[in-house]
Coordinates of C-alpha atoms and ligand atoms in Angstrom, one line a residue:
M1 CA 74.2 53.7 41.7
E2 CA 77.1 56.2 42.2
A3 CA 78.7 56.4 45.6
H4 CA 77.4 59.8 46.5
T5 CA 73.9 59.0 45.3
M6 CA 74.1 55.9 47.3
R7 CA 75.2 57.8 50.4
A8 CA 72.4 60.3 49.9
A9 CA 69.9 57.5 49.7
V10 CA 71.2 55.9 52.8
L11 CA 71.1 59.2 54.7
L12 CA 67.6 59.8 53.5
L13 CA 66.6 56.3 54.7
L14 CA 68.3 56.8 58.1
G15 CA 66.5 60.2 58.4
L16 CA 63.1 58.6 57.6
A17 CA 63.8 55.8 60.1
A18 CA 64.7 58.4 62.8
L19 CA 61.5 60.3 62.0
A20 CA 59.4 57.2 62.2
S21 CA 60.8 56.2 65.5
A22 CA 60.7 59.7 67.0
A23 CA 58.9 58.4 70.0
T24 CA 59.5 59.9 73.4
T25 CA 61.8 57.5 75.4
F26 CA 62.6 57.2 79.0
H27 CA 66.1 55.7 79.2
G28 CA 67.3 55.8 82.7
Y29 CA 64.2 57.4 84.0
R30 CA 63.3 56.2 87.5
V31 CA 60.0 56.2 89.4
V32 CA 60.5 57.0 93.0
S33 CA 58.0 57.1 95.8
V34 CA 58.3 60.0 98.2
T35 CA 56.5 60.4 101.5
P36 CA 56.7 63.8 102.9
S37 CA 55.8 63.9 106.6
T38 CA 55.3 67.6 107.2
S39 CA 53.8 70.4 105.2
A40 CA 57.2 71.9 104.8
Q41 CA 58.4 68.7 103.2
V42 CA 55.3 68.7 101.0
K43 CA 56.3 72.2 99.9
L44 CA 59.8 71.0 99.1
V45 CA 58.5 68.1 97.0
K46 CA 56.3 70.6 95.1
F47 CA 59.3 72.7 94.5
L48 CA 61.3 69.8 93.1
I49 CA 58.5 68.7 90.8
K50 CA 58.4 72.2 89.3
R51 CA 62.1 72.8 89.3
H52 CA 62.9 69.5 87.5
G53 CA 59.7 69.1 85.6
L54 CA 59.0 65.8 87.2
E55 CA 56.1 63.7 85.9
E56 CA 53.6 62.8 88.5
W57 CA 52.6 59.1 88.3
T58 CA 50.3 59.6 91.3
H59 CA 49.2 63.0 92.3
T60 CA 48.6 62.8 96.0
L61 CA 50.5 65.5 97.7
K62 CA 49.8 65.7 101.4
P63 CA 51.8 64.8 104.5
R64 CA 52.2 61.1 105.3
V65 CA 50.8 59.9 101.9
S66 CA 53.3 58.6 99.3
M67 CA 53.5 60.0 95.8
D68 CA 55.1 58.4 92.8
L69 CA 57.3 60.7 90.6
M70 CA 59.2 59.9 87.5
V71 CA 62.7 61.4 87.6
P72 CA 64.9 61.9 84.5
P73 CA 68.5 60.7 84.9
S74 CA 69.8 64.2 84.5
S75 CA 67.9 65.3 87.7
F76 CA 68.3 62.1 89.7
R77 CA 71.3 63.1 91.8
A78 CA 70.1 66.6 92.6
V79 CA 66.6 65.4 93.5
L80 CA 67.8 62.6 95.8
K81 CA 70.4 64.8 97.4
T82 CA 67.7 67.4 98.3
L83 CA 65.3 64.8 99.6
Y84 CA 68.0 63.2 101.8
K85 CA 69.1 66.5 103.0
H86 CA 65.6 67.3 104.2
H87 CA 64.9 63.8 105.5
V88 CA 62.1 63.1 103.1
P89 CA 61.7 59.3 102.8
V90 CA 62.2 58.1 99.3
T91 CA 62.2 54.6 97.7
I92 CA 63.0 53.6 94.1
K93 CA 60.1 51.7 92.6
I94 CA 61.1 51.5 88.9
N95 CA 64.8 51.7 88.1
N96 CA 64.5 52.1 84.3
V97 CA 61.2 53.1 82.8
Q98 CA 62.3 52.5 79.2
A99 CA 63.5 49.0 80.0
L100 CA 60.0 48.1 81.3
I101 CA 58.4 49.8 78.3
D102 CA 60.7 47.9 75.9
E103 CA 60.0 44.6 77.7
Q104 CA 56.2 45.2 77.2
M105 CA 56.5 46.3 73.6
K106 CA 58.6 43.3 72.8
Q107 CA 55.8 41.0 74.0
H108 CA 53.4 42.7 71.7
R109 CA 53.5 40.7 68.5
V110 CA 51.9 42.3 65.5
L111 CA 49.2 39.9 64.5
D112 CA 48.7 38.8 60.9
A113 CA 45.0 39.6 61.1
L114 CA 42.9 41.6 63.5
P115 CA 41.7 39.5 66.5
R116 CA 38.0 38.6 66.5
S117 CA 37.9 37.1 69.9
F118 CA 39.1 37.8 73.5
D119 CA 42.7 37.4 74.5
H120 CA 43.4 38.5 78.0
T121 CA 47.1 37.7 77.8
R122 CA 48.1 40.9 76.0
Y123 CA 47.2 44.6 75.6
H124 CA 45.6 45.6 72.4
R125 CA 45.8 48.5 70.0
L126 CA 42.5 50.4 69.4
N127 CA 41.8 48.6 66.1
E128 CA 42.2 45.3 67.8
I129 CA 39.8 46.3 70.6
Y130 CA 37.3 47.4 68.1
S131 CA 37.8 44.3 66.0
I132 CA 37.1 42.1 69.1
L133 CA 34.0 44.2 69.7
D134 CA 32.9 43.4 66.1
G135 CA 33.7 39.8 66.7
V136 CA 31.4 39.5 69.8
E137 CA 28.7 41.5 68.1
T138 CA 28.7 39.0 65.2
D139 CA 28.9 35.9 67.4
S140 CA 26.7 36.9 70.3
E141 CA 23.1 37.7 70.2
L142 CA 23.6 39.8 73.3
V143 CA 25.8 42.5 72.0
T144 CA 25.2 45.6 69.9
T145 CA 27.6 48.4 69.6
Y146 CA 27.1 52.1 69.0
V147 CA 29.3 55.1 68.5
A148 CA 29.0 57.6 71.3
G149 CA 31.3 60.2 69.8
T150 CA 34.2 60.9 67.4
T151 CA 37.5 62.2 68.7
Y152 CA 39.5 65.2 67.5
E153 CA 41.6 62.9 65.4
G154 CA 38.5 61.2 64.0
R155 CA 38.4 58.0 65.9
D156 CA 35.1 56.5 67.1
I157 CA 34.4 56.3 70.8
R158 CA 32.4 53.0 70.8
V159 CA 30.1 51.5 73.4
A160 CA 29.1 47.8 73.6
K161 CA 25.6 47.3 74.9
V162 CA 25.0 43.9 76.4
S163 CA 21.4 43.0 76.8
S164 CA 19.3 39.9 76.7
G165 CA 16.4 41.8 75.3
G166 CA 13.7 44.2 76.5
S167 CA 14.7 47.3 78.3
K168 CA 16.2 46.9 81.7
E169 CA 18.0 49.0 84.3
V170 CA 21.4 50.1 83.0
I171 CA 24.9 49.6 84.4
W172 CA 27.5 52.0 82.9
I173 CA 31.2 51.1 82.8
D174 CA 33.8 53.2 81.0
C175 CA 37.5 52.5 80.7
G176 CA 40.6 54.2 79.5
I177 CA 39.6 57.9 80.0
H178 CA 43.3 58.3 80.8
A179 CA 45.5 57.1 78.0
R180 CA 48.4 55.4 79.8
E181 CA 46.2 53.3 82.2
W182 CA 46.3 50.3 79.9
V183 CA 44.9 47.8 82.3
S184 CA 41.6 49.7 82.3
P185 CA 40.5 49.0 78.7
A186 CA 41.8 45.5 79.2
T187 CA 39.5 45.1 82.2
C188 CA 36.5 46.4 80.2
L189 CA 37.2 43.7 77.6
Y190 CA 37.4 41.1 80.4
I191 CA 34.0 42.2 81.8
L192 CA 32.5 42.1 78.3
D193 CA 33.9 38.6 77.8
Q194 CA 32.3 37.5 81.1
L195 CA 29.0 39.0 80.3
T196 CA 28.8 37.3 76.9
S197 CA 30.1 34.0 78.1
G198 CA 26.7 32.4 78.7
S199 CA 27.6 31.6 82.3
S200 CA 24.9 31.3 84.8
E201 CA 26.2 34.4 86.5
A202 CA 26.0 36.3 83.2
T203 CA 22.5 35.1 82.6
R204 CA 21.4 36.1 86.0
L205 CA 22.9 39.6 85.6
L206 CA 21.4 40.0 82.2
D207 CA 18.0 39.0 83.5
S208 CA 18.0 42.2 85.4
Y209 CA 20.3 44.6 83.7
D210 CA 21.6 46.0 80.4
F211 CA 25.3 46.9 80.4
H212 CA 26.8 49.7 78.5
I213 CA 30.6 49.3 78.3
M214 CA 32.9 51.9 76.7
P215 CA 36.3 50.2 76.5
S216 CA 38.3 53.1 75.3
A217 CA 37.0 56.5 76.4
N218 CA 40.1 58.3 75.0
P219 CA 41.1 56.6 71.8
D220 CA 43.4 59.4 70.5
G221 CA 45.4 59.4 73.7
Y222 CA 45.5 55.6 73.9
E223 CA 46.9 55.3 70.4
Y224 CA 49.4 58.0 71.2
T225 CA 50.7 55.8 74.1
W226 CA 51.4 53.0 71.6
T227 CA 53.0 55.2 68.9
D228 CA 54.7 58.1 70.6
N229 CA 54.7 58.3 74.4
R230 CA 53.8 55.4 76.6
I231 CA 53.0 57.6 79.6
W232 CA 50.7 60.1 77.9
R233 CA 47.6 60.8 80.0
K234 CA 45.3 63.3 78.2
N235 CA 43.5 63.5 74.8
R236 CA 45.4 65.0 71.9
V237 CA 43.7 68.3 71.1
P238 CA 46.3 71.1 70.6
Y239 CA 45.7 74.1 72.9
G240 CA 47.5 77.3 73.7
S241 CA 50.4 79.0 72.1
L242 CA 53.1 76.8 73.5
G243 CA 52.4 73.9 71.3
C244 CA 51.0 71.7 74.1
H245 CA 48.4 69.1 73.5
G246 CA 45.6 67.6 75.5
T247 CA 42.9 68.2 77.9
D248 CA 42.4 65.8 80.8
P249 CA 38.9 64.5 80.1
N250 CA 38.5 63.7 83.7
R251 CA 38.8 67.4 84.6
N252 CA 36.4 68.5 81.8
F253 CA 33.1 67.6 83.3
D254 CA 30.7 70.1 84.7
S255 CA 31.3 69.3 88.3
D256 CA 32.9 72.4 89.9
F257 CA 34.7 72.9 86.5
G258 CA 38.1 74.5 87.1
G259 CA 38.0 73.9 90.8
P260 CA 40.7 72.3 93.0
G261 CA 43.1 69.8 91.5
T262 CA 42.8 71.1 88.0
S263 CA 45.0 73.4 85.9
N264 CA 44.3 76.1 83.4
S265 CA 47.6 75.5 81.6
P266 CA 47.3 73.5 78.4
C267 CA 50.8 72.0 79.1
S268 CA 49.6 70.5 82.4
D269 CA 48.7 66.9 82.8
I270 CA 45.5 68.0 84.6
Y271 CA 44.5 70.8 82.2
H272 CA 40.8 71.2 82.5
G273 CA 40.2 72.4 79.0
P274 CA 38.7 75.8 77.8
S275 CA 35.3 75.1 79.2
A276 CA 33.2 72.3 80.7
F277 CA 32.4 69.6 78.1
S278 CA 34.7 71.2 75.5
E279 CA 36.1 67.7 74.7
K280 CA 34.6 65.0 72.6
E281 CA 35.5 62.4 75.2
S282 CA 33.5 64.0 78.0
Q283 CA 30.7 64.8 75.6
A284 CA 30.5 61.2 74.6
I285 CA 30.2 60.0 78.2
R286 CA 27.7 62.7 79.1
D287 CA 25.5 62.1 76.1
S288 CA 25.3 58.4 76.3
V289 CA 24.9 58.4 80.1
I290 CA 22.1 60.9 79.9
S291 CA 20.3 59.0 77.1
H292 CA 20.5 55.6 79.0
N293 CA 20.0 56.8 82.5
P294 CA 22.0 54.2 84.3
K295 CA 21.4 53.0 87.8
M296 CA 25.1 52.6 88.5
F297 CA 28.1 54.3 87.0
F298 CA 31.6 52.8 87.1
T299 CA 34.7 54.5 85.7
L300 CA 37.9 52.4 85.7
H301 CA 41.3 54.0 86.1
S302 CA 44.7 52.7 87.3
Y303 CA 46.7 52.7 89.5
S304 CA 46.6 52.7 93.3
Q305 CA 43.9 50.1 94.2
L306 CA 41.1 52.4 95.3
W307 CA 37.3 52.3 95.1
M308 CA 36.1 55.9 95.2
T309 CA 32.8 57.5 95.8
P310 CA 31.9 61.2 95.3
Y311 CA 33.1 63.9 95.8
G312 CA 36.4 64.9 94.3
Y313 CA 35.7 68.6 94.2
T314 CA 34.9 69.0 97.9
H315 CA 35.5 67.3 101.2
N316 CA 31.8 67.6 101.9
L317 CA 30.0 64.3 101.6
P318 CA 27.0 63.7 99.3
A319 CA 23.5 63.0 100.9
N320 CA 23.7 59.3 100.3
Y321 CA 27.3 58.9 101.2
N322 CA 26.6 56.1 103.8
E323 CA 24.8 54.0 101.2
Q324 CA 27.5 54.5 98.5
Y325 CA 30.2 53.7 101.1
R326 CA 28.4 50.5 102.1
V327 CA 28.1 49.3 98.5
A328 CA 31.8 50.2 97.9
G329 CA 32.7 48.1 100.9
V330 CA 30.8 45.1 99.6
G331 CA 32.5 45.6 96.2
V332 CA 35.9 45.8 97.8
D333 CA 35.4 42.7 100.0
A334 CA 34.4 40.6 97.0
L335 CA 37.3 42.0 95.0
T336 CA 39.8 41.1 97.7
A337 CA 38.3 37.7 98.1
V338 CA 39.5 36.7 94.6
H339 CA 43.2 37.2 94.8
G340 CA 43.8 39.0 98.1
T341 CA 44.3 42.4 96.4
R342 CA 43.7 45.1 98.9
F343 CA 41.7 48.2 98.0
V344 CA 41.1 51.4 100.1
Y345 CA 37.6 52.9 99.7
G346 CA 35.8 56.1 100.5
N347 CA 35.2 59.6 99.1
I348 CA 37.6 60.8 96.4
A349 CA 38.8 63.9 98.2
D350 CA 39.9 62.0 101.3
V351 CA 41.0 58.8 99.7
I352 CA 43.1 60.3 96.9
Y353 CA 43.1 64.1 96.5
M354 CA 40.8 66.9 95.5
A355 CA 40.1 66.9 91.8
A356 CA 37.2 68.9 90.3
G357 CA 35.6 68.3 86.9
G358 CA 35.6 64.5 87.3
S359 CA 33.1 62.2 85.6
S360 CA 31.8 60.4 88.7
D361 CA 31.0 63.6 90.5
W362 CA 29.1 64.7 87.5
A363 CA 27.3 61.4 87.2
Y364 CA 26.1 61.7 90.8
D365 CA 25.3 65.5 90.9
S366 CA 24.0 66.1 87.4
A367 CA 22.9 62.7 86.0
G368 CA 21.4 61.8 89.4
I369 CA 23.0 58.4 89.5
Q370 CA 23.0 57.2 93.1
Y371 CA 26.0 54.9 92.8
A372 CA 28.8 56.6 91.0
F373 CA 32.2 54.9 91.5
A374 CA 35.7 55.6 90.3
L375 CA 38.0 52.7 90.6
E376 CA 41.8 52.7 90.5
L377 CA 42.9 49.2 89.6
R378 CA 46.2 47.4 90.1
D379 CA 48.9 47.9 91.2
T380 CA 50.3 50.2 94.0
G381 CA 53.3 51.3 92.0
N382 CA 55.6 48.3 91.5
Y383 CA 54.8 48.6 87.8
G384 CA 52.3 51.4 87.9
F385 CA 51.0 52.2 84.4
L386 CA 53.3 49.5 83.0
L387 CA 51.5 46.6 84.6
P388 CA 52.7 43.4 83.0
P389 CA 50.2 41.7 80.7
D390 CA 50.1 38.6 82.9
Q391 CA 48.2 40.7 85.5
I392 CA 45.4 41.5 83.0
L393 CA 43.5 38.3 83.8
P394 CA 43.7 38.5 87.6
T395 CA 42.9 42.2 87.5
G396 CA 39.8 41.4 85.3
E397 CA 38.7 38.6 87.6
E398 CA 38.8 40.6 90.8
T399 CA 37.4 43.7 89.3
F400 CA 34.5 41.8 87.8
A401 CA 33.8 40.1 91.1
G402 CA 33.8 43.5 92.9
I403 CA 31.5 45.1 90.4
V404 CA 29.0 42.2 90.4
A405 CA 28.9 42.2 94.2
A406 CA 28.3 46.0 94.2
I407 CA 25.5 45.6 91.7
D408 CA 23.9 42.9 93.8
A409 CA 24.3 45.0 96.9
A410 CA 22.8 48.2 95.5
K411 CA 19.2 49.0 96.3
Ligands
0X9_1 O1 43.0 62.1 89.0 C1 42.2 61.4 88.4 O2 41.5 61.8 87.5 C2 42.0 60.0 88.9 N1 43.2 59.4 89.3 S1 44.3 59.0 88.1 O3 45.5 58.7 88.8 N2 43.8 57.7 87.4 O4 44.4 60.1 87.2 C3 41.0 60.0 90.1 C4 39.6 60.4 89.7 C5 38.8 60.7 90.9 N3 37.5 61.2 90.4 C6 37.3 62.6 90.5 N4 38.2 63.4 90.8 N5 36.1 63.0 90.3
ZN2 ZN1 43.1 57.9 85.5

């Protein structure tokens, strides 16, 4: 090959490599926790978020409650200077987001073949999750899977039904409605593993209940966190004229749709979508919940270690609040007993923040499910969404124990 042809070929290859690795990176990005103590300080933090386009890792924004923000290196000095000047307490939780992401990606070996059985030491791509589902379906008489919907990009939203036969009361568990909350799908797999293990506890539970487990409620978003942007939250539907993608499926339910804690901007992380149930992900949950009429509804998120009851769209409490609060308390006690992990529990609007259009409010109000819980799993921000894979197992263990105790406590 002549030198210039060679050079052109090399350039072409370099170009292709650059395209292939055009993932969003977070070199030098930090996650800081700010705790404004007055409403003036809250205003200041709001201003900084807007001014510097800071990504909210947690969304709480009220006096005396801390909030985790990701700060790009270019804004770090300015943000810190302003916070110090106005005496807003701030601590650095993650010093280099990309370093943590790289560390985790390094641990992810590409397997020679798709896994057919559980492995709680690592996070899985969607095809691995579904291959594991296929594996249990083949090996266990207890599991059948069904497709609850198909996403914008054409991926199936699958549900594993665990039943020892007959038709029993149903327990619903969905995971991964937010793409970046990786420990959530991993926990659904752990729960599925436990329920199909043949243990005496599993047998006891399956004598009374059928479980419907949706391990990845937002497959397009989840895959995007593996390929393009590890901290992506929403689905991947393009909306609006600014080239933004994604509706937050947990703002898209018909529970005070468009109310507090939602945004009508398609570029926002909490975009509620054009109309209630405009999205395949919320439709899939709605349709399969309605057709199976569960007794209890669990939706698993991360992070912050919370066990939340309705409502998120109002500070008013539902009619059976005391009963849901009681059962949440039993769940949290059992969860804490396993590894000492502390959870706060109570109604969404008070425990975290107001957020309308959420699935658990819809489950309670519209589907009439008397126990509708939204859980925020580990941790409290040391790793946040980037929870190391060696915490998958303990997270699964404690969450399963909490859910089982809540099931046993429900009337
Ligand atoms: O904001 C959310 O959707 C959840 N928190 S997260 O950090 N995982 O995004 C909380 C959901 C609470 N439920 C309702 N608002 N209905
Ligand atoms: Zn979430």
